[in-house]
Tab-separated table of C-alpha atoms in Angstrom:
chain	number	residue	atom	x	y	z
O	1	UNK	CA	-2.831	30.278	180.938
O	2	UNK	CA	-5.619	32.474	182.348
O	3	UNK	CA	-9.132	32.380	183.736
O	4	UNK	CA	-10.761	33.256	180.456
O	5	UNK	CA	-9.054	30.454	178.668
O	6	UNK	CA	-9.781	27.938	181.390
O	7	UNK	CA	-13.467	28.828	181.283
O	8	UNK	CA	-13.543	28.428	177.515
O	9	UNK	CA	-11.819	25.089	177.780
O	10	UNK	CA	-14.218	23.879	180.462
O	11	UNK	CA	-17.168	24.663	178.199
O	12	UNK	CA	-15.967	22.557	175.248
O	13	UNK	CA	-17.737	19.278	176.145
O	14	UNK	CA	-21.090	21.034	176.593
O	15	UNK	CA	-20.611	23.008	173.373
O	16	UNK	CA	-19.943	19.786	171.513
O	17	UNK	CA	-23.087	18.228	172.943
O	18	UNK	CA	-25.212	21.214	171.949
O	19	UNK	CA	-23.665	21.419	168.472
O	20	UNK	CA	-24.121	17.688	167.907
O	21	UNK	CA	-27.821	17.867	168.734
O	22	UNK	CA	-28.214	21.068	166.733
O	23	UNK	CA	-26.688	19.628	163.562
O	24	UNK	CA	-27.095	15.875	164.166
O	25	UNK	CA	-23.806	15.512	162.314
O	26	UNK	CA	-20.579	14.804	164.147
O	27	UNK	CA	-18.127	16.551	161.822
O	28	UNK	CA	-20.330	19.537	161.192
O	29	UNK	CA	-20.834	19.888	164.941
O	30	UNK	CA	-17.108	19.905	165.656
O	31	UNK	CA	-16.583	22.389	162.807
O	32	UNK	CA	-19.037	24.685	164.540
O	33	UNK	CA	-17.349	24.246	167.902
O	34	UNK	CA	-13.950	24.889	166.348
O	35	UNK	CA	-15.185	28.068	164.662
O	36	UNK	CA	-16.766	29.134	167.959
O	37	UNK	CA	-13.485	28.641	169.818
O	38	UNK	CA	-11.458	30.459	167.163
O	39	UNK	CA	-13.815	33.396	167.378
O	40	UNK	CA	-13.910	33.385	171.169
O	41	UNK	CA	-10.118	33.367	171.463
O	42	UNK	CA	-9.883	36.159	168.926
O	43	UNK	CA	-12.524	38.231	170.711
O	44	UNK	CA	-11.201	37.787	174.223
O	45	UNK	CA	-10.734	41.546	174.535
O	46	UNK	CA	-14.381	42.098	173.626
O	47	UNK	CA	-15.563	39.949	176.471
O	48	UNK	CA	-16.347	42.134	179.454
O	49	UNK	CA	-17.071	39.662	182.201
O	50	UNK	CA	-20.333	37.817	182.647
O	51	UNK	CA	-21.136	34.244	181.839
O	52	UNK	CA	-18.570	32.891	179.370
O	53	UNK	CA	-20.599	29.762	178.759
O	54	UNK	CA	-23.647	31.769	177.715
O	55	UNK	CA	-21.483	33.910	175.446
O	56	UNK	CA	-20.065	30.785	173.768
O	57	UNK	CA	-23.570	29.372	173.248
O	58	UNK	CA	-24.494	32.693	171.643
O	59	UNK	CA	-21.561	32.575	169.242
O	60	UNK	CA	-22.273	28.976	168.298
O	61	UNK	CA	-25.981	29.661	167.786
O	62	UNK	CA	-25.205	32.604	165.513
O	63	UNK	CA	-22.568	30.729	163.533
O	64	UNK	CA	-25.090	27.976	162.951
O	65	UNK	CA	-27.679	30.481	161.763
O	66	UNK	CA	-25.172	32.043	159.373
O	67	UNK	CA	-24.360	28.591	158.093
O	68	UNK	CA	-28.025	27.749	157.554
O	69	UNK	CA	-28.688	31.042	155.823
O	70	UNK	CA	-25.949	30.327	153.357
O	71	UNK	CA	-27.375	26.844	152.784
O	72	UNK	CA	-30.921	28.132	152.421
O	73	UNK	CA	-30.611	28.690	148.687
O	74	UNK	CA	-29.540	25.125	148.025
O	75	UNK	CA	-32.116	22.434	147.394
O	76	UNK	CA	-33.056	20.522	150.516
O	77	UNK	CA	-31.330	17.189	150.906
O	78	UNK	CA	-31.850	14.341	153.310
O	79	UNK	CA	-28.792	12.520	154.652
O	80	UNK	CA	-28.577	8.962	153.408
O	81	UNK	CA	-28.675	7.522	156.906
O	82	UNK	CA	-32.150	9.019	157.351
O	83	UNK	CA	-33.408	6.729	154.636
O	84	UNK	CA	-31.806	3.808	156.395
O	85	UNK	CA	-33.397	4.859	159.634
O	86	UNK	CA	-36.842	4.589	158.122
O	87	UNK	CA	-36.201	0.926	157.441
O	88	UNK	CA	-34.475	0.280	160.716
O	89	UNK	CA	-36.322	-1.471	163.509
O	90	UNK	CA	-33.400	-2.318	165.827
O	91	UNK	CA	-32.694	-0.903	169.278
O	92	UNK	CA	-31.255	2.246	167.708
O	93	UNK	CA	-34.523	3.183	166.107
O	94	UNK	CA	-35.678	5.121	169.157
O	95	UNK	CA	-32.624	7.373	169.036
O	96	UNK	CA	-32.960	7.925	165.321
O	97	UNK	CA	-36.567	8.961	165.765
O	98	UNK	CA	-35.738	11.823	168.091
O	99	UNK	CA	-32.941	12.851	165.692
O	100	UNK	CA	-35.328	12.997	162.818
O	101	UNK	CA	-37.988	14.731	164.865
O	102	UNK	CA	-35.458	17.450	165.735
O	103	UNK	CA	-34.642	17.685	162.051
O	104	UNK	CA	-38.178	18.800	161.262
O	105	UNK	CA	-37.933	21.912	163.481
O	106	UNK	CA	-36.842	25.352	162.329
O	107	UNK	CA	-33.344	26.175	163.526
O	108	UNK	CA	-34.615	28.747	166.032
O	109	UNK	CA	-37.101	26.285	167.514
O	110	UNK	CA	-34.494	23.548	167.702
O	111	UNK	CA	-31.962	25.832	169.358
O	112	UNK	CA	-34.523	27.015	171.931
O	113	UNK	CA	-35.603	23.471	172.764
O	114	UNK	CA	-32.052	22.144	173.062
O	115	UNK	CA	-30.788	25.048	175.131
O	116	UNK	CA	-33.608	24.471	177.607
O	117	UNK	CA	-33.889	20.691	177.805
O	118	UNK	CA	-30.374	19.530	176.958
O	119	UNK	CA	-28.219	22.407	178.192
O	120	UNK	CA	-30.478	23.304	181.110
O	121	UNK	CA	-30.455	27.048	180.534
O	122	UNK	CA	-33.183	29.316	181.868
O	123	UNK	CA	-35.718	31.006	179.615
O	124	UNK	CA	-34.027	34.313	180.331
O	125	UNK	CA	-30.627	33.020	179.272
O	126	UNK	CA	-32.044	31.523	176.093
O	127	UNK	CA	-33.754	34.832	175.313
O	128	UNK	CA	-30.408	36.602	175.617
O	129	UNK	CA	-28.652	33.974	173.505
O	130	UNK	CA	-31.237	34.173	170.742
O	131	UNK	CA	-31.599	37.935	171.042
O	132	UNK	CA	-35.386	37.813	171.405
O	133	UNK	CA	-37.938	38.478	174.186
O	134	UNK	CA	-38.744	35.646	176.619
O	135	UNK	CA	-42.226	35.352	175.089
O	136	UNK	CA	-40.641	34.452	171.760
O	137	UNK	CA	-38.503	31.780	173.402
O	138	UNK	CA	-41.605	30.303	175.007
O	139	UNK	CA	-43.525	30.218	171.754
O	140	UNK	CA	-40.558	28.597	169.992
O	141	UNK	CA	-40.406	26.024	172.751
O	142	UNK	CA	-44.134	25.353	172.569
O	143	UNK	CA	-44.061	24.942	168.801
O	144	UNK	CA	-41.001	22.723	168.992
O	145	UNK	CA	-42.587	20.429	171.554
O	146	UNK	CA	-45.849	20.221	169.647
O	147	UNK	CA	-44.021	19.437	166.412
O	148	UNK	CA	-41.771	16.773	167.967
O	149	UNK	CA	-44.797	15.189	169.610
O	150	UNK	CA	-46.816	15.042	166.413
O	151	UNK	CA	-43.820	13.698	164.492
O	152	UNK	CA	-43.248	10.929	167.016
O	153	UNK	CA	-46.965	10.138	167.245
O	154	UNK	CA	-47.052	9.673	163.493
O	155	UNK	CA	-43.794	7.718	163.283
O	156	UNK	CA	-44.242	5.403	166.203
O	157	UNK	CA	-47.885	4.538	166.635
O	158	UNK	CA	-47.079	1.076	167.981
O	159	UNK	CA	-44.517	2.259	170.511
O	160	UNK	CA	-46.882	4.898	171.731
O	161	UNK	CA	-49.545	2.357	172.414
O	162	UNK	CA	-47.169	0.236	174.461
O	163	UNK	CA	-46.440	3.232	176.677
S	1	UNK	CA	-60.544	24.992	195.829
S	2	UNK	CA	-60.994	24.256	192.152
S	3	UNK	CA	-63.280	27.231	191.608
S	4	UNK	CA	-60.705	29.621	193.045
S	5	UNK	CA	-57.960	28.340	190.748
S	6	UNK	CA	-56.930	30.633	187.907
S	7	UNK	CA	-56.885	28.591	184.657
S	8	UNK	CA	-53.448	27.265	183.781
S	9	UNK	CA	-52.063	28.531	180.460
S	10	UNK	CA	-49.995	26.648	177.921
S	11	UNK	CA	-47.011	28.826	178.850
S	12	UNK	CA	-47.410	27.832	182.475
S	13	UNK	CA	-47.405	24.150	181.586
S	14	UNK	CA	-44.057	24.601	179.832
S	15	UNK	CA	-42.711	26.660	182.711
S	16	UNK	CA	-43.886	23.924	185.078
S	17	UNK	CA	-42.001	21.211	183.174
S	18	UNK	CA	-38.896	23.385	182.908
S	19	UNK	CA	-38.869	24.344	186.578
S	20	UNK	CA	-39.486	28.008	185.800
S	21	UNK	CA	-42.817	28.318	187.540
S	22	UNK	CA	-42.924	30.182	190.879
S	23	UNK	CA	-43.311	27.754	193.791
S	24	UNK	CA	-46.663	29.205	194.859
S	25	UNK	CA	-48.183	28.346	191.508
S	26	UNK	CA	-46.806	24.823	191.227
S	27	UNK	CA	-49.371	23.280	193.520
S	28	UNK	CA	-52.212	24.799	191.552
S	29	UNK	CA	-50.790	23.404	188.336
S	30	UNK	CA	-50.473	19.978	189.926
S	31	UNK	CA	-54.122	20.112	190.974
S	32	UNK	CA	-55.058	21.258	187.481
S	33	UNK	CA	-53.203	18.347	185.902
S	34	UNK	CA	-54.782	15.820	188.260
S	35	UNK	CA	-58.165	16.893	186.952
S	36	UNK	CA	-57.203	17.058	183.260
S	37	UNK	CA	-55.788	13.854	181.783
S	38	UNK	CA	-55.272	15.463	178.344
S	39	UNK	CA	-52.937	18.118	179.690
S	40	UNK	CA	-51.247	15.536	181.900
S	41	UNK	CA	-50.640	13.305	178.858
S	42	UNK	CA	-49.184	16.217	176.898
S	43	UNK	CA	-46.861	16.976	179.761
S	44	UNK	CA	-45.775	13.357	179.946
S	45	UNK	CA	-45.023	13.438	176.210
S	46	UNK	CA	-42.819	16.537	176.663
S	47	UNK	CA	-40.957	14.816	179.468
S	48	UNK	CA	-40.342	11.718	177.407
S	49	UNK	CA	-39.063	13.925	174.544
S	50	UNK	CA	-36.652	15.444	176.980
S	51	UNK	CA	-35.532	11.999	178.140
S	52	UNK	CA	-35.039	10.895	174.549
S	53	UNK	CA	-32.983	13.986	173.707
S	54	UNK	CA	-30.805	13.497	176.772
S	55	UNK	CA	-30.402	9.783	176.105
S	56	UNK	CA	-29.289	10.557	172.578
S	57	UNK	CA	-26.802	13.360	173.279
S	58	UNK	CA	-25.787	13.423	176.935
S	59	UNK	CA	-22.893	11.039	176.349
S	60	UNK	CA	-21.177	13.483	173.956
S	61	UNK	CA	-19.615	15.183	176.997
S	62	UNK	CA	-17.798	11.959	177.893
S	63	UNK	CA	-16.181	11.547	174.489
S	64	UNK	CA	-12.489	12.406	174.197
S	65	UNK	CA	-12.121	15.907	172.767
S	66	UNK	CA	-10.728	15.866	169.229
S	67	UNK	CA	-7.272	17.345	168.771
S	68	UNK	CA	-8.489	20.049	166.474
S	69	UNK	CA	-10.404	21.597	169.374
S	70	UNK	CA	-7.271	21.927	171.475
S	71	UNK	CA	-6.969	25.588	172.458
S	72	UNK	CA	-3.154	25.730	172.231
S	73	UNK	CA	-3.313	24.277	168.802
S	74	UNK	CA	-5.976	26.748	167.696
S	75	UNK	CA	-3.928	29.682	168.993
S	76	UNK	CA	-0.782	28.486	167.249
S	77	UNK	CA	-2.640	28.032	164.014
S	78	UNK	CA	-4.041	31.525	164.061
S	79	UNK	CA	-0.538	32.902	164.572
S	80	UNK	CA	0.940	31.048	161.635
S	81	UNK	CA	-2.046	32.059	159.558
S	82	UNK	CA	-1.105	35.690	159.945
S	83	UNK	CA	2.176	34.971	158.166
S	84	UNK	CA	0.195	33.603	155.259
S	85	UNK	CA	-2.047	36.651	155.179
S	86	UNK	CA	-0.732	38.020	151.898
S	87	UNK	CA	-1.292	34.730	150.120
S	88	UNK	CA	-4.689	34.350	151.731
S	89	UNK	CA	-5.818	37.734	150.415
S	90	UNK	CA	-5.028	36.643	146.890
S	91	UNK	CA	-6.717	33.268	147.287
S	92	UNK	CA	-9.785	34.819	148.889
S	93	UNK	CA	-9.978	37.285	146.046
S	94	UNK	CA	-9.803	34.607	143.371
S	95	UNK	CA	-12.257	32.381	145.210
S	96	UNK	CA	-14.566	35.322	145.830
S	97	UNK	CA	-14.558	36.319	142.174
S	98	UNK	CA	-15.131	32.790	140.998
S	99	UNK	CA	-18.012	32.024	143.341
S	100	UNK	CA	-19.471	35.450	142.682
S	101	UNK	CA	-19.673	34.693	138.989
S	102	UNK	CA	-20.815	31.125	139.445
S	103	UNK	CA	-23.514	32.264	141.856
S	104	UNK	CA	-24.983	34.679	139.335
S	105	UNK	CA	-28.304	33.710	137.859
S	106	UNK	CA	-28.855	30.889	140.308
S	107	UNK	CA	-31.250	33.025	142.266
S	108	UNK	CA	-34.765	33.198	140.869
S	109	UNK	CA	-33.759	31.678	137.576
S	110	UNK	CA	-31.909	34.810	136.527
S	111	UNK	CA	-35.063	36.523	135.336
S	112	UNK	CA	-34.835	39.613	137.497
S	113	UNK	CA	-35.956	43.127	136.563
S	114	UNK	CA	-32.946	45.382	135.974
S	115	UNK	CA	-33.783	47.675	138.913
S	116	UNK	CA	-33.649	44.718	141.293
S	117	UNK	CA	-30.589	43.033	139.842
S	118	UNK	CA	-28.380	44.840	142.282
S	119	UNK	CA	-30.253	43.676	145.383
S	120	UNK	CA	-30.234	40.121	144.081
S	121	UNK	CA	-26.473	40.273	143.675
S	122	UNK	CA	-26.052	41.857	147.070
S	123	UNK	CA	-28.118	39.177	148.827
S	124	UNK	CA	-26.231	36.481	146.970
S	125	UNK	CA	-22.912	37.916	148.118
S	126	UNK	CA	-24.253	38.404	151.634
S	127	UNK	CA	-25.331	34.791	151.936
S	128	UNK	CA	-22.044	33.561	150.556
S	129	UNK	CA	-19.748	35.555	152.814
S	130	UNK	CA	-21.568	35.675	156.159
S	131	UNK	CA	-20.905	31.947	156.439
S	132	UNK	CA	-17.195	32.422	155.836
S	133	UNK	CA	-15.336	32.070	159.114
S	134	UNK	CA	-11.698	32.455	158.212
S	135	UNK	CA	-11.865	34.761	155.205
S	136	UNK	CA	-15.056	36.764	155.539
S	137	UNK	CA	-13.263	39.772	154.070
S	138	UNK	CA	-10.497	40.321	151.594
S	139	UNK	CA	-9.049	43.402	153.257
S	140	UNK	CA	-9.453	44.014	156.973
S	141	UNK	CA	-11.010	47.193	158.335
S	142	UNK	CA	-7.758	48.352	159.926
S	143	UNK	CA	-6.010	48.528	156.550
S	144	UNK	CA	-5.836	52.204	155.546
S	145	UNK	CA	-6.240	51.374	151.875
S	146	UNK	CA	-9.588	49.544	152.269
S	147	UNK	CA	-11.947	52.396	151.357
S	148	UNK	CA	-9.675	54.210	148.826
S	149	UNK	CA	-9.084	50.902	147.045
S	150	UNK	CA	-12.769	49.931	146.861
S	151	UNK	CA	-13.741	53.506	145.875
S	152	UNK	CA	-11.225	53.475	143.043
S	153	UNK	CA	-12.347	50.081	141.764
S	154	UNK	CA	-16.062	50.856	141.923
S	155	UNK	CA	-15.501	54.340	140.577
S	156	UNK	CA	-17.282	56.349	143.247
S	157	UNK	CA	-16.234	57.470	146.733
S	158	UNK	CA	-17.304	54.934	149.342
S	159	UNK	CA	-17.713	55.721	153.012
S	160	UNK	CA	-18.274	53.153	155.733
S	161	UNK	CA	-21.176	54.109	158.022
S	162	UNK	CA	-20.542	53.829	161.731
S	163	UNK	CA	-22.926	51.208	163.140
S	164	UNK	CA	-21.402	50.934	166.620
S	165	UNK	CA	-24.671	51.970	168.249
S	166	UNK	CA	-26.038	48.603	167.071
S	167	UNK	CA	-22.982	46.790	168.396
S	168	UNK	CA	-21.782	46.294	164.818
S	169	UNK	CA	-18.140	46.685	164.035
S	170	UNK	CA	-16.703	47.010	160.552
S	171	UNK	CA	-14.450	44.012	159.946
S	172	UNK	CA	-13.424	44.778	156.376
S	173	UNK	CA	-14.467	44.501	152.787
S	174	UNK	CA	-14.054	42.843	149.465
S	175	UNK	CA	-14.366	43.539	145.789
S	176	UNK	CA	-16.977	41.674	143.735
S	177	UNK	CA	-17.862	41.427	140.078
S	178	UNK	CA	-21.291	43.037	139.502
S	179	UNK	CA	-23.373	43.039	136.333
S	180	UNK	CA	-22.643	46.726	135.761
S	181	UNK	CA	-19.004	46.569	136.802
S	182	UNK	CA	-17.094	46.135	140.039
S	183	UNK	CA	-19.023	46.247	143.302
S	184	UNK	CA	-17.857	46.446	146.910
S	185	UNK	CA	-19.046	44.598	149.992
S	186	UNK	CA	-18.346	45.859	153.509
S	187	UNK	CA	-18.957	43.465	156.357
S	188	UNK	CA	-20.032	44.345	159.910
S	189	UNK	CA	-20.096	41.980	162.820
S	190	UNK	CA	-21.696	42.018	166.268
S	191	UNK	CA	-19.858	40.739	169.361
S	192	UNK	CA	-21.481	37.338	169.061
S	193	UNK	CA	-20.957	36.797	165.371
S	194	UNK	CA	-24.046	38.243	163.723
S	195	UNK	CA	-23.186	39.732	160.367
S	196	UNK	CA	-24.555	42.548	158.266
S	197	UNK	CA	-23.193	43.676	154.909
S	198	UNK	CA	-23.287	46.898	152.916
S	199	UNK	CA	-23.162	46.379	149.167
S	200	UNK	CA	-22.182	49.273	146.980
S	201	UNK	CA	-22.221	49.524	143.183
S	202	UNK	CA	-22.579	52.113	140.416
S	203	UNK	CA	-26.272	52.655	139.726
S	204	UNK	CA	-28.195	53.000	136.529
S	205	UNK	CA	-31.570	53.443	138.240
S	206	UNK	CA	-32.998	56.795	139.402
S	207	UNK	CA	-32.797	57.829	143.076
S	208	UNK	CA	-35.085	55.942	145.387
S	209	UNK	CA	-36.145	55.717	149.009
S	210	UNK	CA	-35.459	52.694	151.167
S	211	UNK	CA	-37.042	49.547	149.840
S	212	UNK	CA	-37.279	46.189	151.533
S	213	UNK	CA	-36.731	42.759	150.107
S	214	UNK	CA	-36.765	39.464	151.965
S	215	UNK	CA	-35.330	36.204	150.727
S	216	UNK	CA	-35.592	33.242	153.065
S	217	UNK	CA	-33.650	33.946	156.222
S	218	UNK	CA	-31.892	37.035	154.973
S	219	UNK	CA	-33.279	40.369	153.916
S	220	UNK	CA	-32.125	43.703	152.556
S	221	UNK	CA	-32.978	47.372	152.485
S	222	UNK	CA	-31.757	49.100	149.370
S	223	UNK	CA	-31.729	52.531	147.900
S	224	UNK	CA	-30.138	54.542	145.126
S	225	UNK	CA	-28.378	57.831	145.710
S	226	UNK	CA	-27.095	59.681	142.674
S	227	UNK	CA	-24.714	57.385	140.918
S	228	UNK	CA	-24.594	54.676	143.573
S	229	UNK	CA	-26.840	51.818	144.715
S	230	UNK	CA	-26.603	50.750	148.342
S	231	UNK	CA	-27.878	47.491	149.814
S	232	UNK	CA	-27.828	46.698	153.539
S	233	UNK	CA	-28.358	42.986	154.167
S	234	UNK	CA	-28.787	41.092	157.400
S	235	UNK	CA	-31.002	38.600	159.219
S	236	UNK	CA	-34.635	38.748	158.054
S	237	UNK	CA	-35.876	40.735	161.043
S	238	UNK	CA	-37.444	43.707	159.368
S	239	UNK	CA	-37.657	46.206	162.228
S	240	UNK	CA	-34.125	45.717	163.355
S	241	UNK	CA	-32.704	45.725	159.850
S	242	UNK	CA	-34.658	48.884	159.096
S	243	UNK	CA	-33.056	50.725	162.032
S	244	UNK	CA	-29.599	49.702	160.838
S	245	UNK	CA	-30.442	50.690	157.250
S	246	UNK	CA	-31.812	54.063	158.321
S	247	UNK	CA	-28.670	54.806	160.285
S	248	UNK	CA	-26.530	53.931	157.261
S	249	UNK	CA	-28.825	55.899	154.970
S	250	UNK	CA	-28.583	59.001	157.142
S	251	UNK	CA	-24.819	58.802	157.345
S	252	UNK	CA	-24.370	58.242	153.629
S	253	UNK	CA	-26.907	60.934	152.779
S	254	UNK	CA	-25.771	63.107	149.938
S	255	UNK	CA	-28.467	65.619	150.886
S	256	UNK	CA	-30.478	65.481	147.690
S	257	UNK	CA	-32.579	62.437	148.214
S	258	UNK	CA	-36.237	61.800	148.887
S	259	UNK	CA	-37.400	61.568	152.490
S	260	UNK	CA	-36.641	58.174	153.832
S	261	UNK	CA	-40.087	58.135	155.425
S	262	UNK	CA	-41.491	57.480	151.964
S	263	UNK	CA	-40.844	53.850	152.640
S	264	UNK	CA	-42.057	51.656	149.857
S	265	UNK	CA	-43.413	48.124	149.796
């Protein structure tokens, strides 16, 4: 239909990947992507050139923060499969560990880490997406990495030794 | 060579792993790592985290895209939704009233001093509606009756401050049940979806300067002017929220209030 739309469409797979890692929940992730697309299509007139992909990441990141803020007053709950994962020792256990490690980060730390390592964005781009100075992105990244490392060190002492 | 090397910082180690370090510094970092097994081990751990994250999520891009994310479908749906707008307004109103009432008292066990009750209600409403994607407001900003209607219901003239200088656009408002009678909520939105709200209700407290209150990830500045309490809520970033609140305060100024520089708490 037009260039804007094509660019939005091309970004969908990456948005889904980012949302999936951000929420670690398939349906929730696609809800977020859907809401992001609805908003992007509605705001086409507000988009004045630039990097559409970065703009979409920004919308998705903000929608996720809004969602978490509205959840913040509810008591914390742990998905049932996390309990299963604790017991699990099969080949999937490695994947579940990184999932659960990500789950222990604050949403800003998790977003910063994922945008850098999974989505391959530069520090500058992540700073613009999160609306903070680059120094803040770097400290979020540092805290995220330290936290994930200490979580994995605690959870997988045996695996660590093998490495 | 080692004695000429400037010590490598933690930030530089991250920048090194992420390919953000200038080429002329890379070699020095490599030399640094060769001499420091602890830092080298930390770096290896970061890289294996990255591998694990990629291994876990990279394949999402190869999955077939669900139908509900089809752009044509999403556009069609938004068109047919407009035809249901009248019904949606009614539903949103009923849902808004119901959740407003149900939400009352949940926060802080309901034992809130009377002067703060209004900010508690405002934050509650803020949290509830910023997450709303399809019906964040009951009446859109372009409807001429928005402000007259809310003013009539609340019983005091309501103006909507212009917050464009912060990139915030008024998207509309809704009516809420407050402890002291009807209250109004105006919602503002930035180009990438960040939301701020202005809560407005008849006041019983004396005039006050701007006060700050934080609650988890959201926060509010509130003040009382004559017969009305105002609460500006947004993300819990105090400095930024304060600038927005001051702009709103100045625009809504009735001219008989204390200096806003007497900022309390």
